[in-house]
């Protein structure tokens, strides 16, 4: 290897390290700016919108780990979200165990279930895998509907008590929920950031592009898919546990319906799948739009949010198939 080649490789390595550092600096500035929003937004309704936006951004980024980086399009992540919500609710309401522990339990259960289901579903390809995840999630919804131990169709009502960080109950102040949702998004973003350029990250992108070629080059395709599914399911369930604490009441339809699986996937698709900022950008557009539509139209606007979703996705698919994030990354000549 000549000196010029070594110099070229060193320059590329330095440029890559500098780019990664810039990404961290930008992330720190963005998250710091978001953390200041409650200082200027006192309206409770707007605070609720911010909390839901951050939550869906975090869960969509979790979906993005499997669907965006690994290319396994799941339409059944509501199953993991529901497991997290029910784990936190049952442990807290029935056994007086703090929701923090319940969220971890839900995350572990979801990760184990995702690996188990992966042994069956990852042998399917393309739309067959997506359909399989949808069917499994719907089966889970039906089972919970008829499971008396978790409240069946009636659901679970969280008890009202004093505001406490341990029980994640804040009836008089929504700001703590905001910072928890922001913290969850930061954690998921950082996990994605560090995995993105690790061995697993390269394996996932190789599997997404061409599984057969990746396997021929030594990539452990099946194991890498299982790892992506476990990480994705864990954080999705943690988000579900937080959502249960936030709304203080859950039933099967409110945490496990297909609408949630759609809401987890759409922000990443709109913003740009397989990127660090695609899911947060998509959530920042879709979730406020949904909440404002419902607020102003009420029952007469039922289903309008789905129409808006569909219209946005069609426009993006035709104009910018890479997602809205490509509007910014191409100007700078890099990939987010």
Short mmCIF file of C-alpha atoms in Angstrom, two decimals:
data_model
loop_
_atom_site.label_atom_id
_atom_site.label_comp_id
_atom_site.label_asym_id
_atom_site.label_seq_id
_atom_site.Cartn_x
_atom_site.Cartn_y
_atom_site.Cartn_z
CA UNK A 1 0.00 0.00 0.00
CA UNK A 2 1.50 3.33 -1.11
CA UNK A 3 1.94 6.41 1.07
CA UNK A 4 -0.66 8.32 -0.97
CA UNK A 5 -3.21 5.57 -0.35
CA UNK A 6 -2.51 5.59 3.38
CA UNK A 7 -2.83 9.36 3.45
CA UNK A 8 -6.14 9.20 1.59
CA UNK A 9 -7.51 6.60 4.00
CA UNK A 10 -6.38 8.66 6.99
CA UNK A 11 -8.09 11.78 5.61
CA UNK A 12 -11.31 9.84 5.05
CA UNK A 13 -11.13 8.45 8.57
CA UNK A 14 -10.59 11.92 10.03
CA UNK A 15 -13.50 13.30 7.99
CA UNK A 16 -15.74 10.49 9.21
CA UNK A 17 -14.80 11.09 12.86
CA UNK A 18 -15.41 14.82 12.43
CA UNK A 19 -18.81 14.13 10.90
CA UNK A 20 -19.79 11.87 13.79
CA UNK A 21 -18.75 14.52 16.28
CA UNK A 22 -20.80 17.13 14.44
CA UNK A 23 -23.81 14.84 14.66
CA UNK A 24 -23.43 14.66 18.44
CA UNK A 25 -23.04 18.42 18.73
CA UNK A 26 -26.13 19.02 16.59
CA UNK A 27 -28.08 16.48 18.65
CA UNK A 28 -27.02 18.16 21.90
CA UNK A 29 -28.15 21.56 20.60
CA UNK A 30 -31.47 20.23 19.29
CA UNK A 31 -32.34 18.34 22.47
CA UNK A 32 -31.27 21.30 24.63
CA UNK A 33 -33.55 23.57 22.63
CA UNK A 34 -36.44 21.12 22.97
CA UNK A 35 -35.82 20.88 26.73
CA UNK A 36 -36.42 24.63 26.99
CA UNK A 37 -39.89 24.48 25.38
CA UNK A 38 -41.84 24.05 28.66
CA UNK A 39 -40.38 27.36 29.85
CA UNK A 40 -42.39 29.19 27.20
CA UNK A 41 -45.35 26.85 26.76
CA UNK A 42 -47.66 26.87 29.77
CA UNK A 43 -50.84 25.70 28.10
CA UNK A 44 -51.64 22.16 29.29
CA UNK A 45 -53.09 21.10 25.94
CA UNK A 46 -49.97 22.16 24.06
CA UNK A 47 -47.82 20.41 26.65
CA UNK A 48 -49.80 17.22 26.02
CA UNK A 49 -49.16 17.58 22.30
CA UNK A 50 -45.43 17.98 22.96
CA UNK A 51 -45.36 14.92 25.21
CA UNK A 52 -47.12 12.75 22.63
CA UNK A 53 -44.86 14.06 19.87
CA UNK A 54 -41.72 13.13 21.81
CA UNK A 55 -43.16 9.75 22.78
CA UNK A 56 -44.09 8.82 19.22
CA UNK A 57 -40.74 10.11 17.99
CA UNK A 58 -39.00 7.74 20.43
CA UNK A 59 -41.18 4.75 19.56
CA UNK A 60 -40.94 5.47 15.83
CA UNK A 61 -37.15 5.58 16.17
CA UNK A 62 -37.39 2.22 17.92
CA UNK A 63 -39.42 0.89 14.98
CA UNK A 64 -36.81 2.42 12.66
CA UNK A 65 -34.12 0.16 14.11
CA UNK A 66 -35.91 -2.88 12.71
CA UNK A 67 -37.85 -1.41 9.80
CA UNK A 68 -35.41 1.27 8.65
CA UNK A 69 -31.92 -0.06 9.28
CA UNK A 70 -32.63 -3.78 8.98
CA UNK A 71 -35.34 -3.47 6.31
CA UNK A 72 -37.87 -5.67 8.14
CA UNK A 73 -41.11 -3.70 7.77
CA UNK A 74 -43.24 -4.50 10.82
CA UNK A 75 -46.94 -3.66 11.05
CA UNK A 76 -47.35 -5.24 14.46
CA UNK A 77 -45.33 -3.10 16.87
CA UNK A 78 -48.54 -2.26 18.72
CA UNK A 79 -48.14 -5.72 20.29
CA UNK A 80 -44.93 -4.68 22.04
CA UNK A 81 -46.34 -1.28 22.94
CA UNK A 82 -49.32 -3.01 24.54
CA UNK A 83 -47.14 -5.48 26.44
CA UNK A 84 -45.21 -2.58 27.93
CA UNK A 85 -48.41 -0.75 28.87
CA UNK A 86 -50.01 -3.80 30.46
CA UNK A 87 -46.85 -4.90 32.27
CA UNK A 88 -46.47 -1.51 33.95
CA UNK A 89 -50.22 -1.28 34.69
CA UNK A 90 -50.72 -4.77 36.11
CA UNK A 91 -47.62 -4.64 38.30
CA UNK A 92 -48.50 -1.20 39.65
CA UNK A 93 -52.27 -1.57 40.08
CA UNK A 94 -52.36 -5.20 41.28
CA UNK A 95 -49.05 -5.54 43.09
CA UNK A 96 -48.07 -1.95 43.94
CA UNK A 97 -44.77 -2.25 42.05
CA UNK A 98 -43.44 1.06 40.73
CA UNK A 99 -43.97 1.67 36.98
CA UNK A 100 -40.22 2.09 36.45
CA UNK A 101 -39.74 -1.60 37.14
CA UNK A 102 -42.86 -2.46 35.15
CA UNK A 103 -41.49 -0.69 32.08
CA UNK A 104 -38.26 -2.69 32.26
CA UNK A 105 -40.22 -5.94 32.72
CA UNK A 106 -42.40 -5.08 29.74
CA UNK A 107 -39.32 -4.29 27.68
CA UNK A 108 -37.63 -7.59 28.53
CA UNK A 109 -40.82 -9.57 27.86
CA UNK A 110 -41.25 -7.84 24.51
CA UNK A 111 -37.62 -8.44 23.53
CA UNK A 112 -37.92 -12.14 24.36
CA UNK A 113 -41.22 -12.38 22.48
CA UNK A 114 -39.73 -10.56 19.49
CA UNK A 115 -36.89 -13.07 19.33
CA UNK A 116 -39.33 -15.98 19.62
CA UNK A 117 -41.58 -14.61 16.89
CA UNK A 118 -38.52 -13.81 14.80
CA UNK A 119 -37.61 -17.49 14.62
CA UNK A 120 -40.90 -18.02 12.79
CA UNK A 121 -41.43 -14.79 10.84
CA UNK A 122 -37.91 -13.92 9.67
CA UNK A 123 -38.04 -16.84 7.29
CA UNK A 124 -40.68 -14.87 5.39
CA UNK A 125 -39.71 -12.20 2.90
CA UNK A 126 -41.13 -8.88 1.76
CA UNK A 127 -44.84 -8.28 2.22
CA UNK A 128 -45.31 -11.75 3.72
CA UNK A 129 -43.33 -10.69 6.77
CA UNK A 130 -45.30 -7.45 7.12
CA UNK A 131 -48.61 -9.34 6.89
CA UNK A 132 -47.42 -11.90 9.45
CA UNK A 133 -46.56 -9.17 11.98
CA UNK A 134 -49.97 -7.57 11.47
CA UNK A 135 -51.79 -10.87 12.01
CA UNK A 136 -49.79 -11.68 15.15
CA UNK A 137 -50.53 -8.26 16.63
CA UNK A 138 -54.25 -8.69 15.94
CA UNK A 139 -54.19 -12.11 17.62
CA UNK A 140 -52.57 -10.48 20.64
CA UNK A 141 -55.33 -7.84 20.67
CA UNK A 142 -58.04 -10.51 20.67
CA UNK A 143 -56.33 -12.48 23.45
CA UNK A 144 -56.06 -9.42 25.71
CA UNK A 145 -59.71 -8.57 25.01
CA UNK A 146 -60.67 -11.90 26.56
CA UNK A 147 -58.08 -12.10 29.35
CA UNK A 148 -59.76 -11.25 32.67
CA UNK A 149 -56.44 -11.09 34.56
CA UNK A 150 -55.53 -7.89 32.70
CA UNK A 151 -59.03 -6.44 32.79
CA UNK A 152 -60.30 -7.81 29.50
CA UNK A 153 -62.24 -5.32 27.39
CA UNK A 154 -62.80 -3.08 30.43
CA UNK A 155 -59.11 -2.30 30.77
CA UNK A 156 -57.17 -1.06 33.80
CA UNK A 157 -57.66 2.18 35.68
CA UNK A 158 -54.63 3.55 37.50
CA UNK A 159 -55.33 4.78 41.07
CA UNK A 160 -55.16 8.50 41.69
CA UNK A 161 -52.71 9.60 44.34
CA UNK A 162 -50.24 12.29 45.17
CA UNK A 163 -47.84 13.48 42.51
CA UNK A 164 -44.75 11.32 42.68
CA UNK A 165 -41.78 10.55 40.47
CA UNK A 166 -41.81 6.96 41.74
CA UNK A 167 -45.35 6.26 40.56
CA UNK A 168 -45.08 8.55 37.51
CA UNK A 169 -48.27 10.32 38.57
CA UNK A 170 -48.46 14.07 37.96
CA UNK A 171 -52.06 15.24 37.86
CA UNK A 172 -51.23 18.92 38.43
CA UNK A 173 -48.12 19.31 36.33
CA UNK A 174 -47.39 17.76 32.93
CA UNK A 175 -43.80 18.97 32.68
CA UNK A 176 -42.27 15.83 34.33
CA UNK A 177 -43.96 13.71 31.65
CA UNK A 178 -42.41 15.97 29.02
CA UNK A 179 -38.90 15.43 30.34
CA UNK A 180 -39.37 11.67 30.65
CA UNK A 181 -40.55 11.48 27.03
CA UNK A 182 -37.60 13.64 25.96
CA UNK A 183 -35.23 11.44 27.97
CA UNK A 184 -36.61 8.32 26.27
CA UNK A 185 -36.12 9.90 22.85
CA UNK A 186 -32.54 10.89 23.73
CA UNK A 187 -31.74 7.36 24.92
CA UNK A 188 -33.20 5.70 21.81
CA UNK A 189 -31.44 8.23 19.57
CA UNK A 190 -28.09 7.60 21.26
CA UNK A 191 -28.53 3.83 21.05
CA UNK A 192 -29.26 4.19 17.34
CA UNK A 193 -26.30 6.54 16.92
CA UNK A 194 -23.81 4.15 18.50
CA UNK A 195 -25.22 1.06 16.79
CA UNK A 196 -25.38 2.75 13.37
CA UNK A 197 -21.65 2.47 12.72
CA UNK A 198 -20.98 -0.62 14.79
CA UNK A 199 -20.72 -4.13 13.38
CA UNK A 200 -24.43 -4.66 13.96
CA UNK A 201 -25.29 -1.46 12.14
CA UNK A 202 -23.29 -2.43 9.08
CA UNK A 203 -24.80 -5.91 9.18
CA UNK A 204 -28.33 -4.50 9.33
CA UNK A 205 -27.81 -2.23 6.34
CA UNK A 206 -26.24 -5.09 4.40
CA UNK A 207 -29.22 -7.32 5.21
CA UNK A 208 -31.58 -4.55 4.12
CA UNK A 209 -29.82 -4.04 0.78
CA UNK A 210 -29.28 -7.67 -0.22
CA UNK A 211 -29.60 -10.53 2.33
CA UNK A 212 -28.16 -13.17 0.00
CA UNK A 213 -25.10 -11.10 -0.87
CA UNK A 214 -24.61 -10.17 2.79
CA UNK A 215 -24.73 -13.81 3.85
CA UNK A 216 -22.21 -14.75 1.18
CA UNK A 217 -19.82 -12.19 2.70
CA UNK A 218 -20.09 -13.67 6.18
CA UNK A 219 -22.93 -11.59 7.65
CA UNK A 220 -25.03 -13.60 10.12
CA UNK A 221 -28.32 -12.54 8.59
CA UNK A 222 -30.73 -14.40 10.85
CA UNK A 223 -28.98 -13.45 14.08
CA UNK A 224 -28.70 -9.80 13.07
CA UNK A 225 -32.45 -9.67 12.40
CA UNK A 226 -33.17 -11.15 15.82
CA UNK A 227 -30.92 -8.58 17.49
CA UNK A 228 -32.66 -5.72 15.68
CA UNK A 229 -36.07 -7.08 16.65
CA UNK A 230 -35.10 -7.41 20.32
CA UNK A 231 -33.73 -3.86 20.60
CA UNK A 232 -36.68 -2.41 18.71
CA UNK A 233 -39.27 -4.28 20.80
CA UNK A 234 -37.60 -3.38 24.11
CA UNK A 235 -37.77 0.38 23.60
CA UNK A 236 -41.24 0.19 22.06
CA UNK A 237 -42.48 -1.56 25.23
CA UNK A 238 -40.81 1.03 27.47
CA UNK A 239 -42.71 3.67 25.53
CA UNK A 240 -45.92 1.71 26.10
CA UNK A 241 -45.31 1.60 29.84
CA UNK A 242 -44.78 5.34 29.94
CA UNK A 243 -47.92 5.93 27.88
CA UNK A 244 -49.96 3.91 30.38
CA UNK A 245 -48.67 6.06 33.25
CA UNK A 246 -49.32 9.22 31.27
CA UNK A 247 -52.97 8.50 30.41
CA UNK A 248 -53.68 6.55 33.67
CA UNK A 249 -56.13 4.22 31.93
CA UNK A 250 -55.64 1.58 29.27
CA UNK A 251 -57.77 -0.95 27.45
CA UNK A 252 -56.90 -3.20 24.50
CA UNK A 253 -58.01 -0.74 21.82
CA UNK A 254 -56.21 2.21 23.41
CA UNK A 255 -52.75 0.59 23.30
CA UNK A 256 -52.83 -2.40 20.92
CA UNK A 257 -54.95 -1.43 17.93
CA UNK A 258 -53.51 -1.35 14.41
CA UNK A 259 -53.64 2.44 14.51
CA UNK A 260 -50.66 2.42 16.86
CA UNK A 261 -48.58 0.20 14.59
CA UNK A 262 -49.32 2.66 11.81
CA UNK A 263 -48.39 5.65 13.96
CA UNK A 264 -45.05 4.05 14.82
CA UNK A 265 -44.09 3.42 11.21
CA UNK A 266 -45.40 6.55 9.48
CA UNK A 267 -43.15 9.19 11.13
CA UNK A 268 -40.02 7.25 10.12
CA UNK A 269 -41.34 6.73 6.59
CA UNK A 270 -42.28 10.39 6.25
CA UNK A 271 -39.02 11.72 7.67
CA UNK A 272 -36.71 9.12 6.16
CA UNK A 273 -36.25 5.50 7.21
CA UNK A 274 -32.84 4.26 8.20
CA UNK A 275 -31.69 7.70 9.38
CA UNK A 276 -31.02 9.27 12.77
CA UNK A 277 -33.42 12.19 12.40
CA UNK A 278 -36.11 10.82 10.08
CA UNK A 279 -38.42 9.55 12.84
CA UNK A 280 -38.20 12.67 15.05
CA UNK A 281 -38.80 14.92 12.04
CA UNK A 282 -41.77 12.87 10.89
CA UNK A 283 -43.27 12.80 14.38
CA UNK A 284 -42.85 16.57 14.72
CA UNK A 285 -45.07 16.96 11.66
CA UNK A 286 -47.60 14.14 12.00
CA UNK A 287 -48.44 14.09 15.70
CA UNK A 288 -49.27 17.81 16.18
CA UNK A 289 -51.27 17.65 12.96
CA UNK A 290 -53.26 14.70 14.32
CA UNK A 291 -53.92 16.23 17.73
CA UNK A 292 -54.90 19.63 16.34
CA UNK A 293 -57.24 18.01 13.81
CA UNK A 294 -59.00 16.08 16.55
CA UNK A 295 -59.18 19.09 18.83
CA UNK A 296 -60.81 21.39 16.31
CA UNK A 297 -63.01 18.89 14.50
CA UNK A 298 -63.88 16.55 17.39
CA UNK A 299 -66.00 13.57 16.40
CA UNK A 300 -66.67 15.04 12.96
CA UNK A 301 -62.96 14.70 12.20
CA UNK A 302 -62.80 11.00 12.97
CA UNK A 303 -60.63 9.33 10.35
CA UNK A 304 -59.47 12.63 8.86
CA UNK A 305 -56.05 12.15 10.43
CA UNK A 306 -55.65 8.90 8.50
CA UNK A 307 -56.62 10.69 5.29
CA UNK A 308 -53.98 13.33 6.01
CA UNK A 309 -51.42 10.60 6.76
CA UNK A 310 -52.16 8.91 3.47
CA UNK A 311 -51.97 12.16 1.52
CA UNK A 312 -48.64 13.11 3.08
CA UNK A 313 -47.13 9.71 2.46
CA UNK A 314 -48.26 9.74 -1.19
CA UNK A 315 -46.79 13.21 -1.74
CA UNK A 316 -43.49 12.23 -0.11
CA UNK A 317 -43.36 8.91 -1.97
CA UNK A 318 -43.78 10.70 -5.30
CA UNK A 319 -41.64 13.78 -4.64
CA UNK A 320 -39.03 12.57 -2.12
CA UNK A 321 -38.97 8.77 -1.75
CA UNK A 322 -36.00 9.09 0.64
CA UNK A 323 -38.16 11.10 3.05
CA UNK A 324 -38.32 14.76 4.04
CA UNK A 325 -34.87 14.57 5.62
CA UNK A 326 -33.35 14.34 2.15
CA UNK A 327 -34.34 17.99 1.62
CA UNK A 328 -31.71 18.94 4.21
CA UNK A 329 -29.05 16.28 3.76
CA UNK A 330 -28.57 16.77 0.04
CA UNK A 331 -27.90 20.43 0.51
CA UNK A 332 -25.04 19.62 2.84
CA UNK A 333 -23.90 16.77 0.67
CA UNK A 334 -24.12 14.19 3.38
CA UNK A 335 -26.39 11.65 4.89
CA UNK A 336 -27.98 12.15 8.29
#
